[in-house]
Coordinates of C-alpha atoms in Angstrom, one line a residue:
Chain A
M27 CA -276.6 24.1 190.9
K28 CA -274.4 27.2 191.1
G29 CA -276.1 28.3 194.1
S30 CA -275.0 25.0 196.0
S31 CA -271.5 25.4 194.6
Q32 CA -271.4 28.8 195.9
K33 CA -272.3 27.7 199.6
L34 CA -269.9 24.9 199.6
A35 CA -266.9 26.8 197.8
P36 CA -265.7 29.0 201.1
Y37 CA -265.7 25.9 203.1
L38 CA -263.5 24.3 200.7
F39 CA -261.2 27.3 200.6
I40 CA -260.8 27.5 204.2
G41 CA -261.3 23.8 205.0
P42 CA -257.8 22.6 204.9
S43 CA -256.3 25.2 206.8
I44 CA -259.0 25.0 209.4
I45 CA -258.6 21.2 209.7
L46 CA -254.7 21.7 210.4
L47 CA -255.0 24.3 212.9
T48 CA -257.7 22.4 214.6
L49 CA -255.5 19.4 214.8
F50 CA -252.2 20.8 215.6
S51 CA -253.1 24.1 217.4
L52 CA -256.6 23.9 219.3
L53 CA -256.8 20.4 220.0
P54 CA -253.6 20.1 221.4
I55 CA -254.3 22.8 223.8
L56 CA -257.3 20.9 225.3
L57 CA -255.1 17.7 225.2
A58 CA -252.2 19.5 226.9
L59 CA -254.6 20.5 229.7
V60 CA -255.9 17.0 230.2
I61 CA -252.5 15.4 230.2
S62 CA -251.3 17.9 232.7
F63 CA -253.8 16.1 235.3
T64 CA -252.3 12.8 234.6
D65 CA -248.9 10.9 235.4
M66 CA -248.4 10.1 231.8
D67 CA -244.8 8.9 230.8
L68 CA -243.3 6.8 228.3
S69 CA -245.3 3.6 229.5
G70 CA -248.5 5.7 228.9
L71 CA -247.5 6.2 225.0
V72 CA -247.8 2.5 224.6
N73 CA -250.6 1.6 227.3
Y74 CA -253.3 4.0 228.1
D75 CA -254.6 1.9 230.8
S76 CA -251.3 2.9 232.8
I77 CA -252.1 6.5 232.9
R78 CA -253.5 7.7 236.1
F79 CA -255.5 10.9 236.7
I80 CA -253.8 12.7 239.6
G81 CA -255.5 15.8 239.9
L82 CA -253.1 18.9 240.5
E83 CA -250.2 16.9 241.5
N84 CA -248.1 17.7 238.8
Y85 CA -248.8 21.5 239.3
K86 CA -247.9 21.2 243.0
N87 CA -244.6 19.3 242.1
V88 CA -243.5 21.5 239.5
L89 CA -244.0 24.7 241.6
L90 CA -242.0 23.2 244.5
D91 CA -239.2 21.8 242.0
P92 CA -236.0 23.7 242.8
S93 CA -234.9 23.3 239.1
F94 CA -238.3 24.6 237.8
I95 CA -238.0 27.8 240.5
K96 CA -234.4 28.2 239.4
S97 CA -235.4 28.2 235.7
M98 CA -238.3 30.7 236.4
G99 CA -235.7 33.0 238.2
N100 CA -233.4 32.7 235.1
T101 CA -236.4 33.5 232.7
L102 CA -237.0 36.5 234.7
F103 CA -233.7 37.9 234.6
F104 CA -233.7 37.3 230.9
V105 CA -236.9 39.3 230.7
I106 CA -235.9 42.1 232.9
I107 CA -232.4 42.8 231.0
G108 CA -232.9 41.6 227.9
V109 CA -236.3 43.4 227.1
P110 CA -235.3 47.1 227.9
L111 CA -231.9 46.3 226.1
V112 CA -233.6 45.3 222.8
L113 CA -236.3 48.2 222.9
L114 CA -233.3 50.8 223.5
F115 CA -231.1 49.4 220.9
S116 CA -233.9 48.9 218.1
L117 CA -235.4 52.4 218.8
S118 CA -232.5 54.5 218.8
I119 CA -230.9 52.7 215.7
A120 CA -234.2 53.1 213.9
I121 CA -234.2 56.8 215.0
L122 CA -230.6 57.3 213.7
I123 CA -231.1 55.2 210.5
N124 CA -234.4 57.8 209.8
M125 CA -232.2 60.9 210.5
G126 CA -230.0 59.8 207.6
K127 CA -230.5 62.1 204.5
S128 CA -228.5 59.9 202.0
R129 CA -229.7 56.8 200.5
A130 CA -226.9 54.7 201.8
F131 CA -228.5 54.8 205.1
K132 CA -230.7 52.2 203.7
I133 CA -227.5 49.8 203.6
F134 CA -227.9 49.9 207.6
R135 CA -231.3 48.7 207.6
V136 CA -229.9 45.5 205.9
V137 CA -226.9 45.3 208.0
F138 CA -228.8 45.6 211.3
Y139 CA -231.6 43.2 210.1
L140 CA -229.3 40.4 208.9
P141 CA -228.8 38.8 212.6
S142 CA -232.8 38.3 212.7
V143 CA -233.3 36.2 209.7
T144 CA -230.1 33.9 210.0
N145 CA -230.4 30.4 211.5
V146 CA -230.6 30.6 215.4
V147 CA -228.5 27.4 215.6
A148 CA -225.8 28.4 213.2
V149 CA -225.7 31.8 215.3
A150 CA -225.3 30.1 218.5
V151 CA -222.7 27.8 217.1
V152 CA -220.7 30.8 215.7
W153 CA -221.0 32.6 219.4
S154 CA -220.0 29.5 221.3
Y155 CA -216.6 29.9 219.3
L156 CA -216.4 33.8 220.0
Y157 CA -217.2 32.9 223.8
N158 CA -214.5 30.1 223.8
P159 CA -212.5 30.8 226.7
T160 CA -208.9 30.2 225.2
L161 CA -209.4 30.2 221.3
G162 CA -212.5 32.8 221.2
L163 CA -211.9 36.0 219.8
F164 CA -213.5 38.1 222.5
N165 CA -211.0 37.0 225.0
Y166 CA -208.2 37.5 222.7
V167 CA -209.4 41.1 222.2
L168 CA -209.6 41.5 225.6
G169 CA -206.2 40.1 226.2
L170 CA -204.9 42.8 223.7
V171 CA -206.0 45.5 225.7
N172 CA -204.7 44.0 229.0
L173 CA -208.0 43.1 230.4
S174 CA -208.1 39.7 232.2
P175 CA -210.4 37.1 230.2
V176 CA -214.0 36.6 231.0
P177 CA -215.4 33.3 231.6
W178 CA -218.2 34.0 229.2
L179 CA -220.0 30.6 229.4
T180 CA -218.6 28.8 232.3
D181 CA -220.0 31.1 235.5
P182 CA -223.8 31.0 236.1
T183 CA -224.1 34.6 236.0
V184 CA -222.0 35.7 233.3
A185 CA -223.4 32.9 231.1
K186 CA -226.7 34.4 231.4
I187 CA -225.3 37.9 230.3
S188 CA -223.3 36.2 227.3
L189 CA -226.6 34.5 226.3
I190 CA -228.4 38.2 226.4
V191 CA -225.8 39.7 224.4
L192 CA -226.1 37.2 221.7
A193 CA -230.1 37.5 221.8
V194 CA -230.2 41.2 221.9
W195 CA -227.7 41.0 218.8
R196 CA -230.3 38.6 217.0
G197 CA -233.4 40.8 218.4
I198 CA -232.7 44.2 217.4
G199 CA -233.5 43.7 213.6
L200 CA -236.8 43.1 213.4
N201 CA -238.1 45.4 216.1
M202 CA -236.0 48.0 214.5
I203 CA -238.0 47.5 211.2
I204 CA -241.2 48.1 213.1
F205 CA -239.9 51.2 214.5
I206 CA -238.8 52.7 211.2
A207 CA -242.2 52.0 209.6
A208 CA -243.8 53.5 212.5
I209 CA -241.4 56.6 212.0
K210 CA -242.4 56.7 208.5
G211 CA -246.0 57.2 209.7
I212 CA -245.5 60.1 211.8
P213 CA -246.8 63.5 209.6
G214 CA -243.8 65.5 208.5
S215 CA -245.7 68.8 209.3
Y216 CA -245.2 67.9 213.1
Y217 CA -241.4 68.1 212.7
E218 CA -241.7 71.5 210.4
A219 CA -243.7 73.0 213.1
A220 CA -241.3 72.4 215.8
Q221 CA -238.6 73.6 213.7
L222 CA -240.3 76.8 213.4
D223 CA -240.4 77.2 217.0
G224 CA -236.8 76.6 217.4
A225 CA -236.9 73.1 218.7
N226 CA -233.4 71.1 218.5
T227 CA -233.1 67.6 217.1
W228 CA -233.2 66.1 220.9
Q229 CA -236.3 68.0 221.6
Q230 CA -238.0 67.0 218.3
I231 CA -237.2 63.3 219.3
R232 CA -238.5 63.6 223.1
Y233 CA -241.5 65.6 222.3
I234 CA -242.8 64.4 218.8
T235 CA -241.0 60.9 217.8
L236 CA -241.4 59.2 221.3
P237 CA -244.9 59.9 222.0
Q238 CA -245.9 59.2 218.6
L239 CA -244.2 55.8 218.7
R240 CA -246.0 55.0 222.0
Y241 CA -248.1 52.3 220.3
A242 CA -245.2 50.8 218.5
I243 CA -243.0 50.8 221.6
F244 CA -245.9 49.1 223.3
F245 CA -246.3 46.5 220.6
V246 CA -242.6 45.8 220.6
S247 CA -242.3 45.4 224.3
I248 CA -245.1 43.0 224.3
T249 CA -243.9 40.7 221.6
T250 CA -240.1 40.8 222.8
M251 CA -241.4 39.9 226.2
I252 CA -243.4 37.0 225.3
G253 CA -240.2 35.9 223.1
W254 CA -238.0 36.1 226.1
L255 CA -240.3 34.3 228.2
Q256 CA -240.1 31.5 225.8
F257 CA -236.3 31.8 225.2
F258 CA -235.1 28.4 224.2
E259 CA -232.9 27.8 221.2
E260 CA -229.7 29.9 222.3
P261 CA -229.5 28.2 225.7
F262 CA -230.3 24.5 224.3
V263 CA -227.5 24.8 221.7
M264 CA -224.9 26.8 223.6
T265 CA -225.3 25.7 227.2
K266 CA -227.9 23.2 227.8
G267 CA -228.9 24.9 230.6
K268 CA -225.3 24.5 232.1
P269 CA -223.5 26.0 234.3
L270 CA -225.4 24.9 237.4
D271 CA -228.5 25.4 235.8
G272 CA -227.4 29.2 235.7
T273 CA -228.9 29.2 231.9
L274 CA -232.0 26.9 232.4
T275 CA -234.9 28.5 231.1
A276 CA -238.7 27.6 231.7
S277 CA -239.0 26.2 228.2
L278 CA -235.7 24.4 228.6
F279 CA -237.1 22.7 231.7
I280 CA -240.5 21.8 229.9
Y281 CA -238.3 20.2 226.9
N282 CA -236.0 18.3 229.1
N283 CA -238.8 17.1 231.1
G284 CA -241.0 16.0 228.1
F285 CA -238.6 14.9 225.7
Q286 CA -235.4 13.8 227.9
F287 CA -237.4 12.2 230.6
S288 CA -240.7 11.5 228.5
K289 CA -242.6 12.7 231.8
F290 CA -245.3 14.2 229.5
G291 CA -247.8 15.1 232.4
Y292 CA -245.2 16.7 234.4
A293 CA -243.9 18.8 231.6
A294 CA -247.3 19.8 230.3
A295 CA -248.3 21.2 233.8
G296 CA -244.9 23.0 233.6
S297 CA -246.0 24.4 230.3
F298 CA -249.4 25.7 231.6
I299 CA -247.6 27.2 234.4
L300 CA -245.4 29.2 231.9
F301 CA -248.6 29.9 229.8
F302 CA -250.3 31.4 232.8
A303 CA -247.2 33.5 233.4
I304 CA -247.0 35.0 230.0
I305 CA -250.9 35.8 230.1
A306 CA -250.2 37.6 233.4
V307 CA -247.4 39.4 232.4
T308 CA -249.0 40.6 229.2
L309 CA -252.4 41.5 231.0
I310 CA -250.0 43.9 233.6
Q311 CA -248.3 45.2 230.6
F312 CA -251.8 46.2 229.1
R313 CA -253.0 47.6 232.5
L314 CA -249.9 49.6 232.7
Q315 CA -250.3 51.1 229.1
N316 CA -254.0 51.8 229.9
K317 CA -253.2 53.7 232.9
A318 CA -250.3 55.6 231.2
E319 CA -252.9 56.7 228.3
S320 CA -255.5 58.1 230.9
Chain B
M75 CA -226.5 93.6 209.7
N76 CA -229.7 93.4 207.8
V77 CA -232.3 90.8 208.0
K78 CA -231.5 89.0 204.7
T79 CA -227.8 88.4 205.7
A80 CA -229.0 87.1 209.0
V81 CA -231.2 84.6 207.6
Q82 CA -228.3 83.5 205.2
Q83 CA -225.9 83.4 208.2
A84 CA -228.3 81.2 210.2
R85 CA -228.9 78.8 207.2
A86 CA -225.3 78.5 206.6
N87 CA -224.6 77.6 210.2
S88 CA -227.4 75.2 210.3
R89 CA -226.3 73.6 206.9
S90 CA -222.9 73.1 208.3
G91 CA -224.2 71.9 211.7
E92 CA -226.4 69.5 209.8
K93 CA -223.4 68.1 207.9
T94 CA -221.1 67.3 210.9
F95 CA -224.5 66.1 212.7
Q96 CA -225.1 63.8 209.8
S97 CA -221.5 62.2 209.6
F98 CA -221.8 61.9 213.4
V99 CA -224.9 59.7 212.8
A100 CA -223.2 57.9 209.8
I101 CA -220.0 57.0 212.1
L102 CA -222.1 55.7 215.0
L103 CA -224.4 53.6 212.8
T104 CA -221.2 52.3 210.9
V105 CA -219.7 51.4 214.2
G106 CA -222.7 49.5 215.3
G107 CA -223.1 47.8 211.8
L108 CA -219.5 46.4 212.1
L109 CA -220.3 44.7 215.5
M110 CA -223.6 43.4 213.8
V111 CA -221.4 41.6 210.9
L112 CA -218.3 40.6 212.9
P113 CA -219.7 37.4 213.9
F114 CA -220.6 36.7 210.3
A115 CA -217.1 37.9 209.0
W116 CA -215.4 35.7 211.5
M117 CA -217.5 32.5 211.0
I118 CA -217.0 32.7 207.1
L119 CA -213.2 33.7 207.4
S120 CA -212.7 30.8 209.9
S121 CA -214.6 28.2 207.7
F122 CA -211.8 28.4 205.1
K123 CA -209.0 28.0 207.8
T124 CA -207.3 24.5 208.5
E125 CA -208.2 23.1 212.0
G126 CA -204.8 24.1 213.2
E127 CA -204.7 27.8 212.1
V128 CA -208.1 28.1 213.9
T129 CA -206.6 27.0 217.2
Q130 CA -203.4 29.2 216.7
I131 CA -202.9 32.1 219.1
P132 CA -202.8 34.9 218.2
P133 CA -205.5 34.2 215.7
T134 CA -205.1 35.1 212.0
I135 CA -207.9 37.2 210.4
W136 CA -207.5 36.3 206.7
P137 CA -206.9 32.5 206.3
Q138 CA -203.1 31.7 205.8
H139 CA -203.8 28.3 203.9
F140 CA -207.3 29.0 202.1
T141 CA -209.0 25.4 202.2
L142 CA -212.4 24.1 201.3
D143 CA -211.4 20.7 203.4
N144 CA -214.2 21.5 206.0
F145 CA -216.9 22.0 203.4
K146 CA -216.0 18.4 202.0
I147 CA -215.9 16.9 205.4
L148 CA -219.4 17.9 206.0
F149 CA -220.6 16.1 202.7
D150 CA -218.1 13.3 202.6
S151 CA -218.1 12.0 206.2
M152 CA -221.0 13.8 207.5
A153 CA -224.4 13.6 206.2
F154 CA -224.9 17.3 205.2
G155 CA -226.1 16.1 201.7
T156 CA -229.1 14.5 203.4
Y157 CA -229.8 17.2 205.8
L158 CA -229.8 19.5 202.9
T159 CA -232.3 17.1 200.9
N160 CA -234.5 17.1 204.0
T161 CA -234.4 20.7 204.3
L162 CA -235.4 21.5 200.7
V163 CA -238.1 18.8 201.0
I164 CA -239.6 21.0 204.1
V165 CA -239.2 24.3 202.1
L166 CA -241.1 22.6 199.3
A167 CA -243.9 21.4 201.7
S168 CA -243.9 24.8 203.4
F169 CA -244.5 26.3 199.9
F170 CA -247.7 24.0 199.5
G171 CA -248.7 25.3 202.9
L172 CA -248.3 28.7 201.7
F173 CA -250.8 27.8 199.1
L174 CA -253.3 26.4 201.7
N175 CA -253.0 29.7 203.4
A176 CA -253.6 31.9 200.4
M177 CA -256.7 29.6 199.7
A178 CA -257.9 30.3 203.6
G179 CA -257.2 33.9 203.2
Y180 CA -259.2 34.0 200.1
G181 CA -262.2 32.2 201.7
F182 CA -262.2 34.6 204.5
A183 CA -261.8 37.8 202.5
K184 CA -264.3 37.2 199.6
F185 CA -267.2 35.0 200.8
K186 CA -269.9 35.4 203.3
F187 CA -270.8 32.2 205.0
K188 CA -272.2 30.8 208.4
G189 CA -269.7 30.8 211.0
R190 CA -267.1 33.1 209.2
G191 CA -266.7 35.4 212.0
F192 CA -266.3 32.5 214.5
L193 CA -263.8 30.7 212.5
F194 CA -262.0 33.6 211.7
Y195 CA -261.3 34.4 215.4
L196 CA -260.4 30.6 215.9
V197 CA -257.9 31.1 213.5
L198 CA -256.1 34.2 215.3
A199 CA -256.7 32.4 218.5
T200 CA -254.0 29.8 217.6
M201 CA -251.6 32.7 217.3
M202 CA -251.6 33.1 220.9
I203 CA -250.8 29.4 221.8
P204 CA -247.2 29.0 222.8
G205 CA -245.2 26.4 221.3
Q206 CA -244.1 24.8 224.5
V207 CA -247.8 24.1 225.5
T208 CA -248.7 22.4 222.4
M209 CA -245.3 20.3 221.5
I210 CA -246.1 17.4 223.8
P211 CA -249.6 17.1 222.8
V212 CA -248.7 17.4 219.0
Y213 CA -246.0 14.9 219.6
L214 CA -248.7 12.2 221.1
I215 CA -251.0 13.1 218.3
L216 CA -248.4 12.4 215.5
N217 CA -247.6 9.4 217.5
Q218 CA -251.2 8.1 217.4
M219 CA -251.4 8.5 213.6
G220 CA -248.0 6.6 213.3
L221 CA -246.2 9.8 211.8
T222 CA -243.4 9.9 214.4
N223 CA -239.9 9.8 212.8
T224 CA -241.5 10.5 209.2
M225 CA -241.2 13.5 206.9
M226 CA -244.9 13.8 207.0
G227 CA -244.9 14.3 210.6
I228 CA -242.2 16.7 210.5
V229 CA -244.0 18.8 208.1
L230 CA -247.8 18.5 208.8
P231 CA -247.9 20.8 212.1
G232 CA -246.4 23.8 210.7
L233 CA -248.1 23.6 207.3
V234 CA -250.4 26.5 207.7
G235 CA -250.0 29.6 209.9
A236 CA -252.6 32.1 211.2
F237 CA -250.5 35.0 210.7
A238 CA -250.0 34.4 207.0
I239 CA -253.9 33.6 206.4
F240 CA -254.4 37.1 208.4
L241 CA -252.0 38.6 205.9
F242 CA -253.6 37.1 202.8
R243 CA -257.1 37.9 204.0
Q244 CA -256.1 41.6 204.5
F245 CA -254.8 42.0 201.0
M246 CA -257.3 40.1 199.0
S247 CA -260.2 42.0 200.8
D248 CA -259.0 44.7 198.4
I249 CA -259.7 43.0 195.2
P250 CA -262.6 44.4 193.4
E251 CA -266.0 42.5 193.6
E252 CA -266.4 43.2 190.0
L253 CA -263.7 41.5 188.8
L254 CA -264.5 38.3 190.3
E255 CA -268.0 38.5 189.3
A256 CA -266.9 38.9 185.5
T257 CA -264.8 35.8 185.8
R258 CA -267.7 33.9 187.2
L259 CA -270.1 35.1 184.9
D260 CA -267.6 33.8 182.1
G261 CA -268.2 30.3 183.6
A262 CA -265.1 29.9 185.3
G263 CA -265.3 27.6 188.4
E264 CA -264.6 29.0 191.9
F265 CA -261.0 27.2 191.9
R266 CA -260.1 28.4 188.5
T267 CA -261.0 32.0 189.5
F268 CA -258.7 31.9 192.5
L269 CA -255.9 30.2 190.5
Q270 CA -256.1 32.4 187.5
I271 CA -257.3 35.9 188.9
V272 CA -256.9 36.1 192.4
L273 CA -253.2 34.7 192.9
P274 CA -251.8 36.7 189.9
I275 CA -253.2 39.8 191.4
S276 CA -251.8 38.8 194.8
T277 CA -248.2 38.8 193.6
P278 CA -246.8 41.4 196.0
I279 CA -247.9 39.5 199.0
L280 CA -247.0 36.1 197.5
A281 CA -243.6 37.2 197.0
V282 CA -243.1 38.5 200.6
Q283 CA -244.7 35.3 202.1
A284 CA -242.7 33.2 199.8
I285 CA -239.5 34.8 201.0
L286 CA -240.5 34.4 204.6
T287 CA -241.6 30.9 204.1
F288 CA -238.3 30.0 202.6
I289 CA -236.3 31.4 205.4
G290 CA -238.7 29.6 208.0
G291 CA -238.4 26.1 206.3
W292 CA -234.6 26.5 205.7
N293 CA -234.0 27.1 209.4
S294 CA -236.6 24.7 210.8
F295 CA -235.2 23.3 214.1
L296 CA -237.0 22.3 217.1
W297 CA -239.9 20.4 215.6
P298 CA -237.5 18.3 213.5
L299 CA -235.4 17.7 216.3
I300 CA -238.3 16.3 218.4
I301 CA -240.0 14.1 215.7
A302 CA -237.2 12.5 214.1
N303 CA -235.1 10.1 215.7
D304 CA -233.7 8.8 212.5
E305 CA -230.7 10.7 211.2
K306 CA -231.8 10.2 207.6
L307 CA -234.5 12.8 208.7
Y308 CA -232.6 15.4 210.2
T309 CA -232.4 19.0 208.7
L310 CA -229.4 21.1 208.4
S311 CA -230.1 22.7 211.7
V312 CA -230.5 19.5 213.7
G313 CA -227.4 18.2 211.7
L314 CA -225.5 21.4 212.8
S315 CA -226.3 21.3 216.5
L316 CA -225.3 17.4 216.4
L317 CA -222.1 18.4 214.8
K318 CA -221.5 20.9 217.5
G319 CA -222.1 18.4 220.3
Q320 CA -219.9 15.6 218.7
N321 CA -217.0 17.8 217.4
E322 CA -216.7 20.1 220.3
S323 CA -213.2 21.1 219.5
Q324 CA -213.1 21.3 215.7
F325 CA -214.1 25.0 215.4
A326 CA -213.3 25.2 211.6
L327 CA -215.5 22.4 211.0
Q328 CA -218.4 24.0 213.0
M329 CA -217.7 27.1 211.2
A330 CA -218.0 25.6 207.9
G331 CA -221.5 24.1 209.0
S332 CA -222.6 27.2 210.0
T333 CA -221.3 29.2 206.9
F334 CA -223.2 26.9 204.8
M335 CA -226.3 27.2 206.8
V336 CA -226.2 31.0 206.8
L337 CA -225.0 32.3 203.6
P338 CA -227.7 31.0 201.2
I339 CA -230.3 33.0 203.4
M340 CA -227.8 36.2 203.5
I341 CA -227.6 36.1 199.6
I342 CA -231.8 35.7 199.5
F343 CA -232.2 38.1 202.1
I344 CA -230.0 40.9 200.5
V345 CA -231.3 40.2 197.2
F346 CA -235.1 40.4 198.4
Q347 CA -234.7 42.7 201.6
K348 CA -236.7 45.4 199.7
Y349 CA -239.8 43.5 199.6
I350 CA -239.7 42.2 203.0
I351 CA -238.9 45.7 204.9
E352 CA -241.8 47.3 202.6
N353 CA -244.2 44.3 203.9
Y354 CA -243.8 45.8 207.2
T355 CA -244.2 49.4 206.1
I356 CA -247.3 48.5 204.1
S357 CA -248.9 46.1 206.6
G358 CA -247.4 49.0 209.0
I359 CA -248.6 49.5 212.8
K360 CA -250.4 52.4 213.8

């Protein structure tokens, strides 16, 4: 009796989670693949007979869609500028906080982490106000020092940069915490030895901290990059991809096609192209990392 | 000059150098920190201003006419009360999800069974699937189940998560086997062992996960937006984005909505930040 309940018990513990993950994570990815080869739209939702298998048609059309090409270009722009900025800021701040001897420096951890935990919609609403061309605080401050106003959200290129500023502000905290945790893991004896050899602070950072953080830097750059490749909420709330598709990201493109225009097959194909792009970029990162190691 | 005084001299120099350096670092971080909190300060201050004061140029920093009207409007003429209730329902449901995650973590940590390795890899694999790929099929699956536009449909897909299961498994692997054996010998069933022995021992990890679960539930946005057509089911985030779309020029109102969303999380975070930050240090990355 006891034996059989022992055998069943583990399945009862993991069962609910496995069922939910299968239903809402694993099955959907297979389903998405199937849908991406069909012309499924709103009518297909009611009547399955109207769904036609169209092979790679969606993939071809998405790849030729000027607005998808534009959205991929924008996404790339966000990744290329955003990822290094997040890395640079979160790493420098982590190192600075760690240099502080007094306990007061712990307050800085909270201050810099705060934007990361707060609601992205609320934050986007607040920044829209700060960026407002006539009423916004930013242009007002620029005016005080006699600088001309910046078209924060109304020029396609500036709007991209404005979104990057906001997302970097939000992205610093979590990564900084990861770096602080990693810095704490570096043995203190390394620094003591370096100090005996007369190494100054900068040399200690350059020759001990940074090499020891190699793995943390790699981890943060991968996760940050994946995050930026899926950049969605900020442009969705603040710009809706405007002006002139200047802030249209790949995720926004997929969302619009799927849930605004109900072109499920088309959107699914777009999502797989984004997925492959993410996998490709991640693999390249791993390749580069391995090369640097050897 | 003998060696002893030279060493003392050098120490004194480095001490004063160290002091200047420390204050330099502190100033740098303070400036950065002020830039981090500036948007929040501006948001909170503006939420207590009248609509007229918000559009005033030059802008005021401190509210001239302190008013709570904006918050009243959110609840009286907009449905923020309903949004709040919905958000709290989601938070509660996600705590149930947390319980399921803990169960799964325990199952993987403390039992040997057929397919354990395979199933665990399956769980981890779900972490790598981007939301964009699954959101359309999940919508279709829920539609098939007749759950679109229901609270169930909002809650169900996000109920369990691979990362939390993984963390629970890591933590629970360290629970001594003898302790569990002893309770079993006392005749306790597997589930009672879990409730009365395993969960209490796991308080540290449960606490961290509970805070993160609360923050996640409170902030939930994209999925409720997709699955709910009915305003009765909107969460605070969805309501706030709606408010921004419909009241483009009412900034004091928008700031009040944002303040209402952000302030509770800020308070919870500041109170419990030690646990969250320590969790990263514990689970650390090497």
